[in-house]
Amino acid sequence: MERDVIRANLTRHLTYLSVTLGDRSICLPGNLKAAEDYVSQNFKAMGYTPRRQGFTYLNEEVGNIIAGDENAGGYYILGAHFDTVAGTPGADDNASGVAVLLEAARLAWTLTPPRPWAFIGFTCEEPPAFATQAMGSRVYARQARRQNAKILGMLCLEMVGYYSQIPHSQSLPLPLKLMGYPTTGNFIGLVSDRRSRPLMDRLAAAIKGACRLPVVTLSVPFGGNILPEVRLSDHASFWDEGYPALMLTDTAFMRNPNYHGPGDVMDHLDLTAMTELTLGLVNFIGQQVR
């Protein structure tokens, strides 16, 4: 029964973001703002008091939406970006991450976890903001560092909805091929830098202990700079500020042929796998003790 409720809620979020709105890029600021408002309204309906971290980009007012407890004594973050590149409905990239973010936040509200959690919808992750100071996650992470915020770990949901049981459906950078990583795209990938390895190991154990989704882990040195593919989302903003952070991903263009294109629609997503990931994340949230 719990899985049915989670699946229904994930479907509702995916439908609004990728079908009702579709393109949520900075090129369509009305749609981008509607996605921002959707995240905020859902947090509020759950019982949170969300706040907006606003800034200006390309003469548009944009903002991150933050719910939960940014506790001065230390807190964790679960985050996902709600914008898209221009011209794509962005079901996997990144309505899938936002849907799991919202559903994990809903379930976490009932847990009253011992350690505080903040749940964040990030704006402006995609080009042309990507890798600039206008990325929503960079705005947040820079301010957190200036304020000496104690972020215990940041989990970034970056494309978490596309899975395949077909052999050789998973492509890999050459170093990972040589290391024996799987070539069937049926797993969720967890990526850390060396500093974040203990966080990744705990998350992997929690996911494996609570759901039926295969998990594959990768830890990279030097902030991921030797393997650029592992820096392509909001977690890298936190790595660069010295915080432990992870990316949870279906590996994007290394698996999903619809990446950044008009074919990135929700019909291609695996709601069963997304439901399992949500359960694994909520298990992890509940395990973090003082």
PDB file of C-alpha atoms in Angstrom:
ATOM      1  CA  MET A   1       0.000   0.000   0.000  1.00  0.00           C
ATOM      2  CA  GLU A   2       2.815   2.442   0.875  1.00  0.00           C
ATOM      3  CA  ARG A   3       4.454   1.809  -2.489  1.00  0.00           C
ATOM      4  CA  ASP A   4       1.159   2.518  -4.277  1.00  0.00           C
ATOM      5  CA  VAL A   5       0.826   5.896  -2.537  1.00  0.00           C
ATOM      6  CA  ILE A   6       4.425   6.836  -3.310  1.00  0.00           C
ATOM      7  CA  ARG A   7       4.023   5.857  -6.951  1.00  0.00           C
ATOM      8  CA  ALA A   8       0.814   7.870  -7.284  1.00  0.00           C
ATOM      9  CA  ASN A   9       2.468  10.968  -5.823  1.00  0.00           C
ATOM     10  CA  LEU A  10       5.539  10.586  -8.032  1.00  0.00           C
ATOM     11  CA  THR A  11       3.244  10.313 -11.051  1.00  0.00           C
ATOM     12  CA  ARG A  12       1.397  13.474 -10.042  1.00  0.00           C
ATOM     13  CA  HIS A  13       4.620  15.478  -9.728  1.00  0.00           C
ATOM     14  CA  LEU A  14       6.032  14.155 -13.004  1.00  0.00           C
ATOM     15  CA  THR A  15       2.793  14.931 -14.838  1.00  0.00           C
ATOM     16  CA  TYR A  16       2.641  18.533 -13.688  1.00  0.00           C
ATOM     17  CA  LEU A  17       6.298  19.308 -14.279  1.00  0.00           C
ATOM     18  CA  SER A  18       6.950  17.483 -17.550  1.00  0.00           C
ATOM     19  CA  VAL A  19       3.484  17.442 -19.159  1.00  0.00           C
ATOM     20  CA  THR A  20       1.497  20.412 -17.844  1.00  0.00           C
ATOM     21  CA  LEU A  21       4.554  22.713 -17.833  1.00  0.00           C
ATOM     22  CA  GLY A  22       7.128  20.952 -20.011  1.00  0.00           C
ATOM     23  CA  ASP A  23      10.045  23.234 -20.873  1.00  0.00           C
ATOM     24  CA  ARG A  24      11.060  24.937 -17.603  1.00  0.00           C
ATOM     25  CA  SER A  25      14.108  26.779 -18.880  1.00  0.00           C
ATOM     26  CA  ILE A  26      15.220  30.344 -18.264  1.00  0.00           C
ATOM     27  CA  CYS A  27      14.044  30.972 -21.840  1.00  0.00           C
ATOM     28  CA  LEU A  28      10.476  30.491 -20.567  1.00  0.00           C
ATOM     29  CA  PRO A  29      10.610  32.386 -17.264  1.00  0.00           C
ATOM     30  CA  GLY A  30       6.893  31.930 -16.638  1.00  0.00           C
ATOM     31  CA  ASN A  31       7.264  28.153 -16.713  1.00  0.00           C
ATOM     32  CA  LEU A  32      10.406  28.299 -14.585  1.00  0.00           C
ATOM     33  CA  LYS A  33       8.550  30.364 -11.989  1.00  0.00           C
ATOM     34  CA  ALA A  34       5.579  27.967 -12.111  1.00  0.00           C
ATOM     35  CA  ALA A  35       7.942  25.063 -11.341  1.00  0.00           C
ATOM     36  CA  GLU A  36       9.440  27.042  -8.456  1.00  0.00           C
ATOM     37  CA  ASP A  37       5.951  27.793  -7.120  1.00  0.00           C
ATOM     38  CA  TYR A  38       4.964  24.138  -7.432  1.00  0.00           C
ATOM     39  CA  VAL A  39       7.862  23.050  -5.248  1.00  0.00           C
ATOM     40  CA  SER A  40       7.077  25.726  -2.685  1.00  0.00           C
ATOM     41  CA  GLN A  41       3.348  24.963  -2.580  1.00  0.00           C
ATOM     42  CA  ASN A  42       3.949  21.249  -2.117  1.00  0.00           C
ATOM     43  CA  PHE A  43       6.383  21.834   0.740  1.00  0.00           C
ATOM     44  CA  LYS A  44       3.848  24.121   2.379  1.00  0.00           C
ATOM     45  CA  ALA A  45       1.060  21.556   1.981  1.00  0.00           C
ATOM     46  CA  MET A  46       3.224  19.001   3.791  1.00  0.00           C
ATOM     47  CA  GLY A  47       3.568  21.267   6.831  1.00  0.00           C
ATOM     48  CA  TYR A  48       6.920  22.915   6.115  1.00  0.00           C
ATOM     49  CA  THR A  49       7.471  26.666   6.027  1.00  0.00           C
ATOM     50  CA  PRO A  50       9.464  27.114   2.825  1.00  0.00           C
ATOM     51  CA  ARG A  51      11.654  30.131   2.181  1.00  0.00           C
ATOM     52  CA  ARG A  52      12.816  31.562  -1.117  1.00  0.00           C
ATOM     53  CA  GLN A  53      16.459  32.423  -1.803  1.00  0.00           C
ATOM     54  CA  GLY A  54      16.005  34.846  -4.660  1.00  0.00           C
ATOM     55  CA  PHE A  55      18.498  36.367  -7.099  1.00  0.00           C
ATOM     56  CA  THR A  56      18.559  37.845 -10.603  1.00  0.00           C
ATOM     57  CA  TYR A  57      19.765  35.986 -13.678  1.00  0.00           C
ATOM     58  CA  LEU A  58      19.470  37.282 -17.248  1.00  0.00           C
ATOM     59  CA  ASN A  59      17.223  40.056 -15.952  1.00  0.00           C
ATOM     60  CA  GLU A  60      14.792  37.532 -14.471  1.00  0.00           C
ATOM     61  CA  GLU A  61      13.979  37.047 -10.804  1.00  0.00           C
ATOM     62  CA  VAL A  62      14.706  33.405  -9.969  1.00  0.00           C
ATOM     63  CA  GLY A  63      15.013  31.532  -6.703  1.00  0.00           C
ATOM     64  CA  ASN A  64      15.828  28.384  -4.777  1.00  0.00           C
ATOM     65  CA  ILE A  65      13.095  26.988  -2.537  1.00  0.00           C
ATOM     66  CA  ILE A  66      14.216  25.695   0.868  1.00  0.00           C
ATOM     67  CA  ALA A  67      12.157  23.736   3.382  1.00  0.00           C
ATOM     68  CA  GLY A  68      13.075  22.032   6.650  1.00  0.00           C
ATOM     69  CA  ASP A  69      15.639  22.911   9.280  1.00  0.00           C
ATOM     70  CA  GLU A  70      18.932  24.581   8.377  1.00  0.00           C
ATOM     71  CA  ASN A  71      20.087  24.030  11.934  1.00  0.00           C
ATOM     72  CA  ALA A  72      23.141  25.920  13.168  1.00  0.00           C
ATOM     73  CA  GLY A  73      24.276  22.759  14.918  1.00  0.00           C
ATOM     74  CA  GLY A  74      24.478  20.873  11.628  1.00  0.00           C
ATOM     75  CA  TYR A  75      22.081  19.628   8.977  1.00  0.00           C
ATOM     76  CA  TYR A  76      21.777  17.464   5.877  1.00  0.00           C
ATOM     77  CA  ILE A  77      20.423  18.539   2.480  1.00  0.00           C
ATOM     78  CA  LEU A  78      18.401  16.628  -0.089  1.00  0.00           C
ATOM     79  CA  GLY A  79      18.188  18.669  -3.288  1.00  0.00           C
ATOM     80  CA  ALA A  80      17.172  18.596  -6.950  1.00  0.00           C
ATOM     81  CA  HIS A  81      17.033  21.208  -9.698  1.00  0.00           C
ATOM     82  CA  PHE A  82      13.645  22.010 -11.201  1.00  0.00           C
ATOM     83  CA  ASP A  83      14.732  23.796 -14.389  1.00  0.00           C
ATOM     84  CA  THR A  84      15.336  22.249 -17.815  1.00  0.00           C
ATOM     85  CA  VAL A  85      17.355  23.052 -20.895  1.00  0.00           C
ATOM     86  CA  ALA A  86      15.340  24.833 -23.564  1.00  0.00           C
ATOM     87  CA  GLY A  87      13.197  22.640 -25.798  1.00  0.00           C
ATOM     88  CA  THR A  88      12.798  19.586 -23.568  1.00  0.00           C
ATOM     89  CA  PRO A  89       9.953  18.547 -21.247  1.00  0.00           C
ATOM     90  CA  GLY A  90      12.634  17.328 -18.856  1.00  0.00           C
ATOM     91  CA  ALA A  91      10.897  14.283 -17.388  1.00  0.00           C
ATOM     92  CA  ASP A  92      14.101  12.539 -16.373  1.00  0.00           C
ATOM     93  CA  ASP A  93      16.124  15.763 -16.306  1.00  0.00           C
ATOM     94  CA  ASN A  94      15.029  16.686 -13.777  1.00  0.00           C
ATOM     95  CA  ALA A  95      11.358  16.208 -12.963  1.00  0.00           C
ATOM     96  CA  SER A  96      12.372  12.742 -11.749  1.00  0.00           C
ATOM     97  CA  GLY A  97      14.700  14.248  -9.142  1.00  0.00           C
ATOM     98  CA  VAL A  98      12.133  16.827  -8.042  1.00  0.00           C
ATOM     99  CA  ALA A  99       9.417  14.184  -7.723  1.00  0.00           C
ATOM    100  CA  VAL A 100      11.609  12.021  -5.479  1.00  0.00           C
ATOM    101  CA  LEU A 101      12.685  15.113  -3.503  1.00  0.00           C
ATOM    102  CA  LEU A 102       9.068  16.080  -2.801  1.00  0.00           C
ATOM    103  CA  GLU A 103       7.960  12.582  -1.907  1.00  0.00           C
ATOM    104  CA  ALA A 104      10.972  11.974   0.364  1.00  0.00           C
ATOM    105  CA  ALA A 105      10.256  15.295   2.096  1.00  0.00           C
ATOM    106  CA  ARG A 106       6.622  14.286   2.611  1.00  0.00           C
ATOM    107  CA  LEU A 107       7.596  10.992   4.198  1.00  0.00           C
ATOM    108  CA  ALA A 108      10.390  12.580   6.244  1.00  0.00           C
ATOM    109  CA  TRP A 109       7.873  14.971   7.821  1.00  0.00           C
ATOM    110  CA  THR A 110       6.325  11.986   9.598  1.00  0.00           C
ATOM    111  CA  LEU A 111       9.698  10.634  10.795  1.00  0.00           C
ATOM    112  CA  THR A 112      10.821  13.584  12.903  1.00  0.00           C
ATOM    113  CA  PRO A 113      14.434  12.539  12.201  1.00  0.00           C
ATOM    114  CA  PRO A 114      16.923  13.151  15.027  1.00  0.00           C
ATOM    115  CA  ARG A 115      19.194  15.266  12.818  1.00  0.00           C
ATOM    116  CA  PRO A 116      17.784  18.261  10.911  1.00  0.00           C
ATOM    117  CA  TRP A 117      17.224  18.043   7.168  1.00  0.00           C
ATOM    118  CA  ALA A 118      16.734  20.758   4.576  1.00  0.00           C
ATOM    119  CA  PHE A 119      14.924  19.934   1.325  1.00  0.00           C
ATOM    120  CA  ILE A 120      15.872  22.248  -1.540  1.00  0.00           C
ATOM    121  CA  GLY A 121      14.590  22.811  -5.055  1.00  0.00           C
ATOM    122  CA  PHE A 122      17.432  24.489  -6.964  1.00  0.00           C
ATOM    123  CA  THR A 123      16.898  26.825  -9.883  1.00  0.00           C
ATOM    124  CA  CYS A 124      19.218  27.452 -12.855  1.00  0.00           C
ATOM    125  CA  GLU A 125      21.279  24.269 -12.923  1.00  0.00           C
ATOM    126  CA  GLU A 126      21.115  23.916 -16.696  1.00  0.00           C
ATOM    127  CA  PRO A 127      22.879  25.899 -19.438  1.00  0.00           C
ATOM    128  CA  PRO A 128      23.361  28.785 -19.869  1.00  0.00           C
ATOM    129  CA  ALA A 129      23.698  29.064 -16.067  1.00  0.00           C
ATOM    130  CA  PHE A 130      25.596  25.782 -15.684  1.00  0.00           C
ATOM    131  CA  ALA A 131      29.173  26.193 -14.396  1.00  0.00           C
ATOM    132  CA  THR A 132      28.610  29.897 -13.728  1.00  0.00           C
ATOM    133  CA  GLN A 133      28.119  31.744 -10.466  1.00  0.00           C
ATOM    134  CA  ALA A 134      24.396  31.948 -11.309  1.00  0.00           C
ATOM    135  CA  MET A 135      23.717  28.268 -10.679  1.00  0.00           C
ATOM    136  CA  GLY A 136      21.157  28.090  -7.876  1.00  0.00           C
ATOM    137  CA  SER A 137      23.239  25.538  -5.982  1.00  0.00           C
ATOM    138  CA  ARG A 138      26.352  27.724  -6.224  1.00  0.00           C
ATOM    139  CA  VAL A 139      24.418  30.674  -4.853  1.00  0.00           C
ATOM    140  CA  TYR A 140      23.300  28.510  -1.921  1.00  0.00           C
ATOM    141  CA  ALA A 141      26.647  26.802  -1.254  1.00  0.00           C
ATOM    142  CA  ARG A 142      28.639  30.050  -1.415  1.00  0.00           C
ATOM    143  CA  GLN A 143      26.321  31.735   1.044  1.00  0.00           C
ATOM    144  CA  ALA A 144      26.437  28.696   3.325  1.00  0.00           C
ATOM    145  CA  ARG A 145      30.237  28.852   3.376  1.00  0.00           C
ATOM    146  CA  ARG A 146      30.250  32.605   4.048  1.00  0.00           C
ATOM    147  CA  GLN A 147      27.918  32.011   6.995  1.00  0.00           C
ATOM    148  CA  ASN A 148      29.968  29.029   8.223  1.00  0.00           C
ATOM    149  CA  ALA A 149      26.918  26.782   7.907  1.00  0.00           C
ATOM    150  CA  LYS A 150      27.529  23.256   9.164  1.00  0.00           C
ATOM    151  CA  ILE A 151      26.329  21.085   6.290  1.00  0.00           C
ATOM    152  CA  LEU A 152      26.835  17.456   7.269  1.00  0.00           C
ATOM    153  CA  GLY A 153      26.112  16.127   3.801  1.00  0.00           C
ATOM    154  CA  MET A 154      24.316  17.108   0.599  1.00  0.00           C
ATOM    155  CA  LEU A 155      22.490  14.536  -1.551  1.00  0.00           C
ATOM    156  CA  CYS A 156      21.833  15.663  -5.131  1.00  0.00           C
ATOM    157  CA  LEU A 157      19.065  13.949  -7.114  1.00  0.00           C
ATOM    158  CA  GLU A 158      20.166  14.259 -10.755  1.00  0.00           C
ATOM    159  CA  MET A 159      18.135  12.232 -13.272  1.00  0.00           C
ATOM    160  CA  VAL A 160      16.903   9.247 -11.275  1.00  0.00           C
ATOM    161  CA  GLY A 161      14.117   7.827 -13.456  1.00  0.00           C
ATOM    162  CA  TYR A 162      15.551   5.959 -16.462  1.00  0.00           C
ATOM    163  CA  TYR A 163      16.463   2.260 -16.166  1.00  0.00           C
ATOM    164  CA  SER A 164      16.988  -0.603 -18.585  1.00  0.00           C
ATOM    165  CA  GLN A 165      17.349  -4.367 -18.234  1.00  0.00           C
ATOM    166  CA  ILE A 166      18.887  -4.661 -21.715  1.00  0.00           C
ATOM    167  CA  PRO A 167      22.531  -5.847 -21.782  1.00  0.00           C
ATOM    168  CA  HIS A 168      24.991  -3.131 -22.841  1.00  0.00           C
ATOM    169  CA  SER A 169      22.410  -0.372 -22.240  1.00  0.00           C
ATOM    170  CA  GLN A 170      24.939   1.347 -19.957  1.00  0.00           C
ATOM    171  CA  SER A 171      27.867   3.192 -21.505  1.00  0.00           C
ATOM    172  CA  LEU A 172      30.840   4.144 -19.347  1.00  0.00           C
ATOM    173  CA  PRO A 173      33.908   6.390 -19.465  1.00  0.00           C
ATOM    174  CA  LEU A 174      36.967   4.333 -20.360  1.00  0.00           C
ATOM    175  CA  PRO A 175      38.441   4.222 -16.826  1.00  0.00           C
ATOM    176  CA  LEU A 176      35.215   2.729 -15.449  1.00  0.00           C
ATOM    177  CA  LYS A 177      35.055   0.143 -18.227  1.00  0.00           C
ATOM    178  CA  LEU A 178      38.484  -1.048 -17.203  1.00  0.00           C
ATOM    179  CA  MET A 179      37.375  -1.210 -13.563  1.00  0.00           C
ATOM    180  CA  GLY A 180      34.541  -3.650 -14.286  1.00  0.00           C
ATOM    181  CA  TYR A 181      31.533  -1.404 -13.706  1.00  0.00           C
ATOM    182  CA  PRO A 182      28.221  -2.874 -14.940  1.00  0.00           C
ATOM    183  CA  THR A 183      27.066  -2.426 -18.527  1.00  0.00           C
ATOM    184  CA  THR A 184      23.342  -2.996 -17.904  1.00  0.00           C
ATOM    185  CA  GLY A 185      21.612   0.233 -16.919  1.00  0.00           C
ATOM    186  CA  ASN A 186      19.372  -1.086 -14.151  1.00  0.00           C
ATOM    187  CA  PHE A 187      21.032   0.581 -11.135  1.00  0.00           C
ATOM    188  CA  ILE A 188      21.122   3.893  -9.292  1.00  0.00           C
ATOM    189  CA  GLY A 189      24.601   5.364  -9.251  1.00  0.00           C
ATOM    190  CA  LEU A 190      26.050   7.099  -6.185  1.00  0.00           C
ATOM    191  CA  VAL A 191      29.027   9.371  -6.832  1.00  0.00           C
ATOM    192  CA  SER A 192      31.251  10.946  -4.171  1.00  0.00           C
ATOM    193  CA  ASP A 193      34.558  12.672  -3.865  1.00  0.00           C
ATOM    194  CA  ARG A 194      37.035  11.210  -1.385  1.00  0.00           C
ATOM    195  CA  ARG A 195      35.862  13.470   1.442  1.00  0.00           C
ATOM    196  CA  SER A 196      32.297  12.253   0.962  1.00  0.00           C
ATOM    197  CA  ARG A 197      33.063   8.520   0.772  1.00  0.00           C
ATOM    198  CA  PRO A 198      31.802   7.680   4.305  1.00  0.00           C
ATOM    199  CA  LEU A 199      28.505   9.462   3.544  1.00  0.00           C
ATOM    200  CA  MET A 200      28.162   7.512   0.305  1.00  0.00           C
ATOM    201  CA  ASP A 201      28.828   4.194   2.004  1.00  0.00           C
ATOM    202  CA  ARG A 202      26.135   4.884   4.604  1.00  0.00           C
ATOM    203  CA  LEU A 203      23.627   5.897   1.948  1.00  0.00           C
ATOM    204  CA  ALA A 204      24.366   2.825  -0.176  1.00  0.00           C
ATOM    205  CA  ALA A 205      23.785   0.552   2.818  1.00  0.00           C
ATOM    206  CA  ALA A 206      20.519   2.317   3.675  1.00  0.00           C
ATOM    207  CA  ILE A 207      19.187   2.032   0.121  1.00  0.00           C
ATOM    208  CA  LYS A 208      20.134  -1.630  -0.136  1.00  0.00           C
ATOM    209  CA  GLY A 209      18.518  -2.301   3.249  1.00  0.00           C
ATOM    210  CA  ALA A 210      15.144  -0.782   2.380  1.00  0.00           C
ATOM    211  CA  CYS A 211      14.422  -1.350  -1.297  1.00  0.00           C
ATOM    212  CA  ARG A 212      14.872  -3.522  -4.362  1.00  0.00           C
ATOM    213  CA  LEU A 213      16.951  -1.171  -6.487  1.00  0.00           C
ATOM    214  CA  PRO A 214      20.541  -2.139  -7.346  1.00  0.00           C
ATOM    215  CA  VAL A 215      23.156   0.383  -6.187  1.00  0.00           C
ATOM    216  CA  VAL A 216      26.561   1.084  -7.743  1.00  0.00           C
ATOM    217  CA  THR A 217      29.059   3.449  -6.081  1.00  0.00           C
ATOM    218  CA  LEU A 218      31.973   5.514  -7.355  1.00  0.00           C
ATOM    219  CA  SER A 219      34.383   7.657  -5.350  1.00  0.00           C
ATOM    220  CA  VAL A 220      36.674  10.035  -7.227  1.00  0.00           C
ATOM    221  CA  PRO A 221      39.700  12.084  -6.096  1.00  0.00           C
ATOM    222  CA  PHE A 222      40.458  15.780  -6.601  1.00  0.00           C
ATOM    223  CA  GLY A 223      36.865  17.015  -6.542  1.00  0.00           C
ATOM    224  CA  GLY A 224      36.064  14.929  -9.600  1.00  0.00           C
ATOM    225  CA  ASN A 225      38.230  17.041 -11.896  1.00  0.00           C
ATOM    226  CA  ILE A 226      39.939  13.999 -13.424  1.00  0.00           C
ATOM    227  CA  LEU A 227      36.544  12.668 -14.611  1.00  0.00           C
ATOM    228  CA  PRO A 228      34.435  15.657 -15.727  1.00  0.00           C
ATOM    229  CA  GLU A 229      31.271  13.570 -16.143  1.00  0.00           C
ATOM    230  CA  VAL A 230      30.915  13.235 -12.362  1.00  0.00           C
ATOM    231  CA  ARG A 231      30.718  17.012 -11.817  1.00  0.00           C
ATOM    232  CA  LEU A 232      27.674  17.669 -13.988  1.00  0.00           C
ATOM    233  CA  SER A 233      25.165  18.651 -11.308  1.00  0.00           C
ATOM    234  CA  ASP A 234      24.514  20.586  -8.116  1.00  0.00           C
ATOM    235  CA  HIS A 235      26.613  18.420  -5.780  1.00  0.00           C
ATOM    236  CA  ALA A 236      29.803  19.864  -7.312  1.00  0.00           C
ATOM    237  CA  SER A 237      28.843  23.297  -5.984  1.00  0.00           C
ATOM    238  CA  PHE A 238      29.116  21.839  -2.483  1.00  0.00           C
ATOM    239  CA  TRP A 239      32.332  19.927  -3.213  1.00  0.00           C
ATOM    240  CA  ASP A 240      33.901  23.217  -4.299  1.00  0.00           C
ATOM    241  CA  GLU A 241      32.984  24.813  -0.954  1.00  0.00           C
ATOM    242  CA  GLY A 242      34.469  21.918   1.020  1.00  0.00           C
ATOM    243  CA  TYR A 243      31.220  20.197   1.997  1.00  0.00           C
ATOM    244  CA  PRO A 244      30.557  16.445   1.747  1.00  0.00           C
ATOM    245  CA  ALA A 245      28.140  15.818  -1.112  1.00  0.00           C
ATOM    246  CA  LEU A 246      26.894  13.005  -3.335  1.00  0.00           C
ATOM    247  CA  MET A 247      25.184  12.715  -6.699  1.00  0.00           C
ATOM    248  CA  LEU A 248      22.431  10.104  -7.092  1.00  0.00           C
ATOM    249  CA  THR A 249      21.929   9.470 -10.794  1.00  0.00           C
ATOM    250  CA  ASP A 250      20.779   7.096 -13.504  1.00  0.00           C
ATOM    251  CA  THR A 251      23.954   8.327 -15.290  1.00  0.00           C
ATOM    252  CA  ALA A 252      22.134  10.655 -17.717  1.00  0.00           C
ATOM    253  CA  PHE A 253      23.497  10.555 -21.298  1.00  0.00           C
ATOM    254  CA  MET A 254      25.491   7.421 -20.507  1.00  0.00           C
ATOM    255  CA  ARG A 255      22.169   5.550 -20.373  1.00  0.00           C
ATOM    256  CA  ASN A 256      19.224   7.699 -21.419  1.00  0.00           C
ATOM    257  CA  PRO A 257      19.117   8.329 -25.200  1.00  0.00           C
ATOM    258  CA  ASN A 258      16.583  11.131 -24.680  1.00  0.00           C
ATOM    259  CA  TYR A 259      18.968  13.306 -22.652  1.00  0.00           C
ATOM    260  CA  HIS A 260      18.388  17.046 -23.219  1.00  0.00           C
ATOM    261  CA  GLY A 261      15.990  16.326 -26.071  1.00  0.00           C
ATOM    262  CA  PRO A 262      12.267  16.499 -26.860  1.00  0.00           C
ATOM    263  CA  GLY A 263      11.940  12.768 -26.185  1.00  0.00           C
ATOM    264  CA  ASP A 264      12.629  13.125 -22.456  1.00  0.00           C
ATOM    265  CA  VAL A 265       9.023  12.309 -21.537  1.00  0.00           C
ATOM    266  CA  MET A 266       7.618  10.519 -18.512  1.00  0.00           C
ATOM    267  CA  ASP A 267       6.487   7.492 -20.536  1.00  0.00           C
ATOM    268  CA  HIS A 268      10.152   6.469 -20.642  1.00  0.00           C
ATOM    269  CA  LEU A 269      10.593   6.511 -16.869  1.00  0.00           C
ATOM    270  CA  ASP A 270      10.483   3.587 -14.452  1.00  0.00           C
ATOM    271  CA  LEU A 271       8.071   4.504 -11.653  1.00  0.00           C
ATOM    272  CA  THR A 272       8.798   1.256  -9.822  1.00  0.00           C
ATOM    273  CA  ALA A 273      12.501   2.060  -9.589  1.00  0.00           C
ATOM    274  CA  MET A 274      11.761   5.632  -8.501  1.00  0.00           C
ATOM    275  CA  THR A 275       9.450   4.324  -5.779  1.00  0.00           C
ATOM    276  CA  GLU A 276      12.181   2.020  -4.502  1.00  0.00           C
ATOM    277  CA  LEU A 277      14.718   4.847  -4.474  1.00  0.00           C
ATOM    278  CA  THR A 278      12.317   6.989  -2.442  1.00  0.00           C
ATOM    279  CA  LEU A 279      11.993   4.242   0.154  1.00  0.00           C
ATOM    280  CA  GLY A 280      15.764   3.873   0.338  1.00  0.00           C
ATOM    281  CA  LEU A 281      16.269   7.597   0.826  1.00  0.00           C
ATOM    282  CA  VAL A 282      13.663   7.801   3.578  1.00  0.00           C
ATOM    283  CA  ASN A 283      15.380   4.905   5.330  1.00  0.00           C
ATOM    284  CA  PHE A 284      18.642   6.845   5.207  1.00  0.00           C
ATOM    285  CA  ILE A 285      17.003  10.042   6.497  1.00  0.00           C
ATOM    286  CA  GLY A 286      15.603   8.167   9.473  1.00  0.00           C
ATOM    287  CA  GLN A 287      18.956   6.552  10.291  1.00  0.00           C
ATOM    288  CA  GLN A 288      20.968   9.742  10.814  1.00  0.00           C
ATOM    289  CA  VAL A 289      21.429  10.047  14.573  1.00  0.00           C
ATOM    290  CA  ARG A 290      23.358  12.455  16.731  1.00  0.00           C
TER     291      ARG A 290
END
